[in-house]
Structure formats: structure tokens, C-alpha cells
JSON list of C-alpha atoms in Angstrom, two decimals:
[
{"chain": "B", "resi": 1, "resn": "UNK", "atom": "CA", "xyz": [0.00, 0.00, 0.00]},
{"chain": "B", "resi": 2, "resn": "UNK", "atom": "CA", "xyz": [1.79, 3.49, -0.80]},
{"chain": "B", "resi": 3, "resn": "UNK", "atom": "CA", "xyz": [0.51, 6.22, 1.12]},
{"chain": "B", "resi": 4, "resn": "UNK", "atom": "CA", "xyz": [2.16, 9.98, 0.42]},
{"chain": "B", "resi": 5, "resn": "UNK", "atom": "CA", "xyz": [5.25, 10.73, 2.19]},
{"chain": "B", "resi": 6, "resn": "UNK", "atom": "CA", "xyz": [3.31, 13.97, 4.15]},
{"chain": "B", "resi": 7, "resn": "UNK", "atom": "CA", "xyz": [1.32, 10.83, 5.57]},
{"chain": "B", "resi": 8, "resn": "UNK", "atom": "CA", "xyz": [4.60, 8.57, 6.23]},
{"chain": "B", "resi": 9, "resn": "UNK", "atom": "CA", "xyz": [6.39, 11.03, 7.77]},
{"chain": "B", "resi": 10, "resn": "UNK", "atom": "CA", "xyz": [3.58, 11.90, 10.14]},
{"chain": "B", "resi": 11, "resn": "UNK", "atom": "CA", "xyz": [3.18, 7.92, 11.10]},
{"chain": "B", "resi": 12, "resn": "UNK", "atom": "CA", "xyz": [6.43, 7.96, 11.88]},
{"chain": "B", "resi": 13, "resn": "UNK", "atom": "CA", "xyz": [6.84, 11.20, 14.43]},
{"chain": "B", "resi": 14, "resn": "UNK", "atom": "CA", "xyz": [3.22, 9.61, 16.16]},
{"chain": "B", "resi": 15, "resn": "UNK", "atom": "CA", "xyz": [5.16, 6.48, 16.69]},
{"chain": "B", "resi": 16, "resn": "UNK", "atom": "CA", "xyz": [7.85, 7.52, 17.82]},
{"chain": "B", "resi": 17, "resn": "UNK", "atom": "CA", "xyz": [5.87, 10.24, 20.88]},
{"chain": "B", "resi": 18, "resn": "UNK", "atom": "CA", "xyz": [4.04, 7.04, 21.85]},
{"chain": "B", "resi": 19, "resn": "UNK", "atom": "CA", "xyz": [7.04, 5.09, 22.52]},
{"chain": "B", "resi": 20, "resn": "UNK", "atom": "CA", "xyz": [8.67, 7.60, 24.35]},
{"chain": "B", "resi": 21, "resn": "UNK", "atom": "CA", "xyz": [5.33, 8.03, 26.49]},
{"chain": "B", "resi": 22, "resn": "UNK", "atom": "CA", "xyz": [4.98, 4.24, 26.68]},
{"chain": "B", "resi": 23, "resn": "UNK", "atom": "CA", "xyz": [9.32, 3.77, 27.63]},
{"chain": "B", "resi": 24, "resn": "UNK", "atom": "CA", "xyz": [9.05, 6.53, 30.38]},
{"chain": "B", "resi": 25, "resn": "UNK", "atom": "CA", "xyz": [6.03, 5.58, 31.96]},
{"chain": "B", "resi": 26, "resn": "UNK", "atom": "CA", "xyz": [7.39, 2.09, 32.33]},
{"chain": "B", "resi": 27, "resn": "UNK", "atom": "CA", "xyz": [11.14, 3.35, 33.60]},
{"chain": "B", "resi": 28, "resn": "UNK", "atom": "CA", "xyz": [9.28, 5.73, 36.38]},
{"chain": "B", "resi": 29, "resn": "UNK", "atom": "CA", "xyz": [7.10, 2.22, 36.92]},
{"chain": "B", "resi": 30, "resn": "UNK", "atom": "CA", "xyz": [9.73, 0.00, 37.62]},
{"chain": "B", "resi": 31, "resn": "UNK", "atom": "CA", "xyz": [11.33, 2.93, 39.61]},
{"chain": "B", "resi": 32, "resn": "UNK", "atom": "CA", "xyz": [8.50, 2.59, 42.18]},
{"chain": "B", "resi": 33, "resn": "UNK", "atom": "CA", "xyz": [8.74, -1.30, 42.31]},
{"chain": "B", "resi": 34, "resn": "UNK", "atom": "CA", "xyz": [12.61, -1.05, 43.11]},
{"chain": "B", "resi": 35, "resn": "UNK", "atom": "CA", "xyz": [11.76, 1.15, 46.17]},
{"chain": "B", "resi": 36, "resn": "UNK", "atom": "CA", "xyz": [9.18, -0.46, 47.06]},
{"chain": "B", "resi": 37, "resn": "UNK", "atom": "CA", "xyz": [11.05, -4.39, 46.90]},
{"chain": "B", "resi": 38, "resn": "UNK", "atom": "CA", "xyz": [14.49, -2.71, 48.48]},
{"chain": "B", "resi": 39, "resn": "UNK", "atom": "CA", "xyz": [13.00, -0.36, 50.95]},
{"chain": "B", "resi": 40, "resn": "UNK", "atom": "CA", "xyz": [14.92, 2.32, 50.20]},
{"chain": "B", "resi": 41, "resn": "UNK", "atom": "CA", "xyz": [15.63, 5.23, 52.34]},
{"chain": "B", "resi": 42, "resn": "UNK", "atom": "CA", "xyz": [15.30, 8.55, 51.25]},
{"chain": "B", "resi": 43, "resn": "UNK", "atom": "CA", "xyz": [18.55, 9.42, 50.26]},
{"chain": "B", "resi": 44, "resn": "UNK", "atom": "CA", "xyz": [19.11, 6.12, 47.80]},
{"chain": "B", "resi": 45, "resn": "UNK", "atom": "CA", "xyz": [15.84, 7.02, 46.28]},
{"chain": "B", "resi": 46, "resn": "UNK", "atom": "CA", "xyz": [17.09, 10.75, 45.49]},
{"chain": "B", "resi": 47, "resn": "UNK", "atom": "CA", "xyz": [20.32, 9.16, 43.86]},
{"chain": "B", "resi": 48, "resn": "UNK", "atom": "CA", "xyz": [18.37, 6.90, 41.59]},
{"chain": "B", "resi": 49, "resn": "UNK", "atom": "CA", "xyz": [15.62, 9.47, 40.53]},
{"chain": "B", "resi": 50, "resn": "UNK", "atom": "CA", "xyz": [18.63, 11.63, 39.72]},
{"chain": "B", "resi": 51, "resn": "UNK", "atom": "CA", "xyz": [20.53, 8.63, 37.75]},
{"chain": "B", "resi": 52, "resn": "UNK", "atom": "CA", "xyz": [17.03, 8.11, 35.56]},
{"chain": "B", "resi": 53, "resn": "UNK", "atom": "CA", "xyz": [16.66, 11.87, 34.78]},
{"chain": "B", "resi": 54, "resn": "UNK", "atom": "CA", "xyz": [20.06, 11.71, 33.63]},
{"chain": "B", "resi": 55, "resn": "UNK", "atom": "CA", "xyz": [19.74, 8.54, 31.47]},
{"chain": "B", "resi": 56, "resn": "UNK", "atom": "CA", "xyz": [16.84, 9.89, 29.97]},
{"chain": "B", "resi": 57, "resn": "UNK", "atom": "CA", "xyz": [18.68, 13.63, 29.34]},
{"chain": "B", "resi": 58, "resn": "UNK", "atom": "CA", "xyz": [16.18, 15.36, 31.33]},
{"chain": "B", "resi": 59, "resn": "UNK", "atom": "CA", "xyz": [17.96, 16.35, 34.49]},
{"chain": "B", "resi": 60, "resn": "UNK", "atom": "CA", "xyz": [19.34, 19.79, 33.54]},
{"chain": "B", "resi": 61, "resn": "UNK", "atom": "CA", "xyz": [16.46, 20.90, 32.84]},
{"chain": "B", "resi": 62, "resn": "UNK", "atom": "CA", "xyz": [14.74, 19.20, 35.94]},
{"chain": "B", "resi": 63, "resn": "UNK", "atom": "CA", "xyz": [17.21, 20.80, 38.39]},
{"chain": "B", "resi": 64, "resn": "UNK", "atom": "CA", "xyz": [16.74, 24.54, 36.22]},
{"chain": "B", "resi": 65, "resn": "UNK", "atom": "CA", "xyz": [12.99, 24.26, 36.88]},
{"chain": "B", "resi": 66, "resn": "UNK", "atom": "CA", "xyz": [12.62, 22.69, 40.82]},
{"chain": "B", "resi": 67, "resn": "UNK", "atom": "CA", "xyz": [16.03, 23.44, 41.93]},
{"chain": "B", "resi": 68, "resn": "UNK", "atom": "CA", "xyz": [15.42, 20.67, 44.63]},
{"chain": "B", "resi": 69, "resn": "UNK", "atom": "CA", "xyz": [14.73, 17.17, 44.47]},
{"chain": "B", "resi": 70, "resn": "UNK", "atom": "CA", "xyz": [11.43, 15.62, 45.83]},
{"chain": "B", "resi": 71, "resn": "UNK", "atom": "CA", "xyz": [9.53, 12.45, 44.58]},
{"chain": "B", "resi": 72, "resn": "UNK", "atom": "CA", "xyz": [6.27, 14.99, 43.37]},
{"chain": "B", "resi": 73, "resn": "UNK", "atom": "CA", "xyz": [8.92, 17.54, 41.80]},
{"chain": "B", "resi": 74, "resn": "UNK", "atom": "CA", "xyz": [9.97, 14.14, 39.67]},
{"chain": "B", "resi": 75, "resn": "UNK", "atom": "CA", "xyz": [6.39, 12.74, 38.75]},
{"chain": "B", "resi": 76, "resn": "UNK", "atom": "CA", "xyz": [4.98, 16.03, 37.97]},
{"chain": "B", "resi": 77, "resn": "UNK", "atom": "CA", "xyz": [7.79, 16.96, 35.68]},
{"chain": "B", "resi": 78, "resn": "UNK", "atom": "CA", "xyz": [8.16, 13.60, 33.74]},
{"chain": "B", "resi": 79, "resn": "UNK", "atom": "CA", "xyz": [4.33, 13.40, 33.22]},
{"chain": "B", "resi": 80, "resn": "UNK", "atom": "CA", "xyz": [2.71, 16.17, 33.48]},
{"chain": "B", "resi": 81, "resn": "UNK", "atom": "CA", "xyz": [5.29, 19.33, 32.47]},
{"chain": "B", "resi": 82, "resn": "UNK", "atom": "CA", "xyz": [4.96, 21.08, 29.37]},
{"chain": "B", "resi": 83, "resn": "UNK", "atom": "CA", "xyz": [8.48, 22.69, 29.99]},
{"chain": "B", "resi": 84, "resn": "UNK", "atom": "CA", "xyz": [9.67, 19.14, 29.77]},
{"chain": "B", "resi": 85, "resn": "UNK", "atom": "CA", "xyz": [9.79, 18.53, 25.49]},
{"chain": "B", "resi": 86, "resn": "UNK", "atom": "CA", "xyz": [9.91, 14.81, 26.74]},
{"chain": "B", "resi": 87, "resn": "UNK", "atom": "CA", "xyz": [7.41, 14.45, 29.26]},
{"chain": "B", "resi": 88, "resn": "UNK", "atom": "CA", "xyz": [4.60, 11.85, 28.70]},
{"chain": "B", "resi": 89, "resn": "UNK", "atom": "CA", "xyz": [2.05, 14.67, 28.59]},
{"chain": "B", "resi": 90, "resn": "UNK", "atom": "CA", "xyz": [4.29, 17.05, 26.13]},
{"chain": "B", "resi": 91, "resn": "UNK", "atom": "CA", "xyz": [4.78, 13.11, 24.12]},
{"chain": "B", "resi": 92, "resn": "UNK", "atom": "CA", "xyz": [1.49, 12.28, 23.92]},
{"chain": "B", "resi": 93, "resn": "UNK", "atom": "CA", "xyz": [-0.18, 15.88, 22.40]},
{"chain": "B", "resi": 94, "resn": "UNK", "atom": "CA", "xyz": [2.59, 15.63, 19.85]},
{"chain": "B", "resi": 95, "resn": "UNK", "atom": "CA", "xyz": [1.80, 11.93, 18.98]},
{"chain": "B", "resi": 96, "resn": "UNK", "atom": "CA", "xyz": [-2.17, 13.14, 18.76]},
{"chain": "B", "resi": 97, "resn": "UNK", "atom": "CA", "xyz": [-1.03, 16.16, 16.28]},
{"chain": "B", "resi": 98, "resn": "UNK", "atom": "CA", "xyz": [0.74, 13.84, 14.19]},
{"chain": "B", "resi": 99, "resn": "UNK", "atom": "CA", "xyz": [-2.02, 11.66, 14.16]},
{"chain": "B", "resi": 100, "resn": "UNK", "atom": "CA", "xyz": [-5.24, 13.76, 13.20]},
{"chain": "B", "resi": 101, "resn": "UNK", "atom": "CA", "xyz": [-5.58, 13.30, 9.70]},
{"chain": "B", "resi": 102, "resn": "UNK", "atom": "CA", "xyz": [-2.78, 10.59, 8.80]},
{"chain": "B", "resi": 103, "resn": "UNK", "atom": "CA", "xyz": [-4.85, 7.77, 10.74]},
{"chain": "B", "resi": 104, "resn": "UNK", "atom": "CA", "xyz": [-8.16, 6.47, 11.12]},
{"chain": "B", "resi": 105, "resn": "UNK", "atom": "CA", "xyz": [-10.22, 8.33, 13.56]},
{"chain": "B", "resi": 106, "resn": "UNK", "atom": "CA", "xyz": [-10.24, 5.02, 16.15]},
{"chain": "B", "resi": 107, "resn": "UNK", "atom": "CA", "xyz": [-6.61, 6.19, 16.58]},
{"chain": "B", "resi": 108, "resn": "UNK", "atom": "CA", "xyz": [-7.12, 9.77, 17.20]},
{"chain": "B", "resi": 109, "resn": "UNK", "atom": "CA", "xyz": [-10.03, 9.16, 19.51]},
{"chain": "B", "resi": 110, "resn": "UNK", "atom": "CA", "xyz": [-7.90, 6.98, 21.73]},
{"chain": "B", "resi": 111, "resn": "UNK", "atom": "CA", "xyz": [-5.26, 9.41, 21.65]},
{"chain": "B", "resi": 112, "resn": "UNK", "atom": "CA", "xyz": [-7.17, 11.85, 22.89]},
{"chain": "B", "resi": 113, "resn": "UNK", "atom": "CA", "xyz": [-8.81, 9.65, 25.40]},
{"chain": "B", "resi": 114, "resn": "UNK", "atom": "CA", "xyz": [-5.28, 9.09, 26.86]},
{"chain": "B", "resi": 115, "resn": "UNK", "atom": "CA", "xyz": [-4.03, 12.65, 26.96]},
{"chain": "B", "resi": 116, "resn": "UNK", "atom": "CA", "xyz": [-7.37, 13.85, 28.70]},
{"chain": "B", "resi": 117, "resn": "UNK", "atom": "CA", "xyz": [-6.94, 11.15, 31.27]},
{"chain": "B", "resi": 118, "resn": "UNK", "atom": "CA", "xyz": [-3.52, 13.12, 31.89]},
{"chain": "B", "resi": 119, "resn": "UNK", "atom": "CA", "xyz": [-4.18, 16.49, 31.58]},
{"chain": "B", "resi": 120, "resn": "UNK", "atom": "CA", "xyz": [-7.58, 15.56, 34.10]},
{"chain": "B", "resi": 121, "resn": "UNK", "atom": "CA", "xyz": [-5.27, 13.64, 36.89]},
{"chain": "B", "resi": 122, "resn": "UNK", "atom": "CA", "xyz": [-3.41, 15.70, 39.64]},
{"chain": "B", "resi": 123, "resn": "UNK", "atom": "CA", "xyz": [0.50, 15.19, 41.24]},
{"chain": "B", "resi": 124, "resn": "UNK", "atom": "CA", "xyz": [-1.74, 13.97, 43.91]},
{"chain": "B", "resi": 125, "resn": "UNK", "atom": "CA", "xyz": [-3.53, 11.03, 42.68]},
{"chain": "B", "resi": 126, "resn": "UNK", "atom": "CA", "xyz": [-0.10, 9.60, 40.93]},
{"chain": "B", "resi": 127, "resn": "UNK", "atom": "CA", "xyz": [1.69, 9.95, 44.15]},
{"chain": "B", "resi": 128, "resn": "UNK", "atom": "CA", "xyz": [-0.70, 8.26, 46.26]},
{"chain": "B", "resi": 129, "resn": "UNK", "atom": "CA", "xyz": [-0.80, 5.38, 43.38]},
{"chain": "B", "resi": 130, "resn": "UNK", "atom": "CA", "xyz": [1.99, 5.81, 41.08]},
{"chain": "B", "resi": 131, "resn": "UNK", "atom": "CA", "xyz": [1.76, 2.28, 39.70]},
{"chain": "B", "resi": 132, "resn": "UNK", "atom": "CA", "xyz": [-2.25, 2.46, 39.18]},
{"chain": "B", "resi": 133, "resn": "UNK", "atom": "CA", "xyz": [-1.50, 5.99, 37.31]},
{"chain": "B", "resi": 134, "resn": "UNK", "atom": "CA", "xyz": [1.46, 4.81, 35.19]},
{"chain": "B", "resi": 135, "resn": "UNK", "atom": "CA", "xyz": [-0.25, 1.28, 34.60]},
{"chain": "B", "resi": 136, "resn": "UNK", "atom": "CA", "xyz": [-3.08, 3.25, 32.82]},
{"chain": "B", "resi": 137, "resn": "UNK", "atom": "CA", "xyz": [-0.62, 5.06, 31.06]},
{"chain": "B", "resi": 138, "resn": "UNK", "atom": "CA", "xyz": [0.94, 2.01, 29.72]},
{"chain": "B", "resi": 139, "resn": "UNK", "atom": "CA", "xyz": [-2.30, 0.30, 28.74]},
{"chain": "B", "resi": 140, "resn": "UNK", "atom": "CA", "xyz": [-3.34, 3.14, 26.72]},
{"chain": "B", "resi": 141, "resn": "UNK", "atom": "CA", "xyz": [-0.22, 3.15, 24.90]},
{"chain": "B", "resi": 142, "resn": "UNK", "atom": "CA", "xyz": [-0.50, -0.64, 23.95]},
{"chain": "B", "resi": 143, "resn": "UNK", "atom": "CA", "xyz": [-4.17, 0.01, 23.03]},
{"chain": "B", "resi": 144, "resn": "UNK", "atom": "CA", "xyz": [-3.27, 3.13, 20.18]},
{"chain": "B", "resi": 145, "resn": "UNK", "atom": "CA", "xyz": [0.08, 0.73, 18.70]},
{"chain": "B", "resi": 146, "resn": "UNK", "atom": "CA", "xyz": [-2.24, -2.30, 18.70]},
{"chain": "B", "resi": 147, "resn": "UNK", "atom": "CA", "xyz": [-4.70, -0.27, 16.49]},
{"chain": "B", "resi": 148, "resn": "UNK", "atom": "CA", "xyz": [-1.52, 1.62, 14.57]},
{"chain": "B", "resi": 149, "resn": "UNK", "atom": "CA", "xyz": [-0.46, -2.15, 13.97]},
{"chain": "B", "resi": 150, "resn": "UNK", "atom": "CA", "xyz": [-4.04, -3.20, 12.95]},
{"chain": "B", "resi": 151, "resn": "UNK", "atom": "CA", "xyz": [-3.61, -0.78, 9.89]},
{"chain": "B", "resi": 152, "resn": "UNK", "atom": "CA", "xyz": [-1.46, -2.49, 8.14]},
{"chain": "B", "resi": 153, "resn": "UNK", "atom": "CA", "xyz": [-1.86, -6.18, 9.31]}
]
């Protein structure tokens, strides 16, 4: 099937927001498990938070824009910051403009279900169930590339 190369290049840039949604959703997941198994104390957890920002190139700009490190200051800027260019929020309204009118609307829709579920949430509902938040995150994510991979099956 040949499709234009407008349309190609646009599949391509919503693919690649999703994964980086999906990929950072399940790093900051399997964060909380590791604290949660090793009983971490505060200081170990600070370390490792700051290792992940760094091995996903966000912790200049993490440590420009809180200054200090707490657990919240982390979740709210890898979801939910638009300052962050790679945040799952900032990821996911780029995939969704890259994938009105290059994919079926089933896409979109779910897109857009996703994103609202974000922007609607508050720091305080993914820290008192980060897992529950990010596992929703991650589901979503599955659900749009299952019907991306539909398309041309």
C-alpha cells in the first residue's frame, strides 16, 4: 500500500511520541517497584531518581525548573510538564497532532482519550498510586500501537 510521504512522515513522528510516552512511563514504573522491593531510604531514592533523569537527558532541565529534588517535583515533571519537550504529557499531544488526519479516527479518539486522562489527573492522585496511574498510562499506549499495527496487518 503506498501512502504519500506527508502521511509517512507523520506515522512515523506519532510512533515515535508514543514510545517515548509508553518507555518513560514504564522506567518511572519500575522505579517505584525497586523502592518499594528494596525499601529504600530517602537518600538512595534521590540518587536513583537523579541517575534516571540523567539517562533519559532530562535532568538539567529538571534541576533549572525545581532546583530541589522531591519524589512529586519528579512525577509532575516527567508526566505532566509542558516545559519538559519529553514528558509523557508534552509526548502524547505531539503523537495526537501527528495523528489527526494521517490515521483512522479510532486512533485519534484513543489518543485523545489518553491525553485527557492526563491532563484531568493531579500530582496527587499519581503519588498516592503511582503504579495504578502509570499502569493506565501504559495500557493506553498498547491500546493506540495495537490499532496503529491493525492498519497495516
Amino acid at each position: 500500500m503506498a501512502i504519500p510521504v506527508s502521511s509517512a512522515y507523520r506515522i512515523f513522528w506519532s510512533g515515535r511520541y508514543l514510545e517515548r510516552a509508553d518507555s518513560l512511563a514504564r522506567l518511572m514504573d519500575t522505579r517505584f517497584y525497586e523502592f518499594l522491593e528494596s525499601g529504600t531510604d530517602e537518600d538512595e531514592q534521590k540518587t536513583r531518581w537523579i541517575a534516571l533523569l540523567k539517562g533519559v537527558g532530562m535532568y538539567e532541565l529538571f534541576a533549572r525548573k525545581y532546583g530541589n529534588y522531591t519524589v512529586k517535583n519528579v512525577y509532575e515533571f516527567m508526566i505532566f510538564s509542558p516545559d519538559n519537550p519529553s514528558s509523557i504529557r508534552t509526548s502524547l499531544q505531539q503523537a495526537k497532532e501527528n495523528i489527526s488526519g494521517a490515521m483512522p479516527d479510532a486512533v485519534f479518539i484513543e489518543t485523545n482519550k489518553l491525553l485527557q486522562m492526563i491532563q484531568e489527573s493531579s500530582i496527587d492522585e499519581v503519588c498516592e498510586s503511582p503504579h495504578d496511574f502509570l499502569s493506565k498510562i501504559i495500557q493506553g499506549c498498547a491500546l493506540i500501537s495495537g490499532l496503529i499495527d491493525r492498519l497495516w496487518s
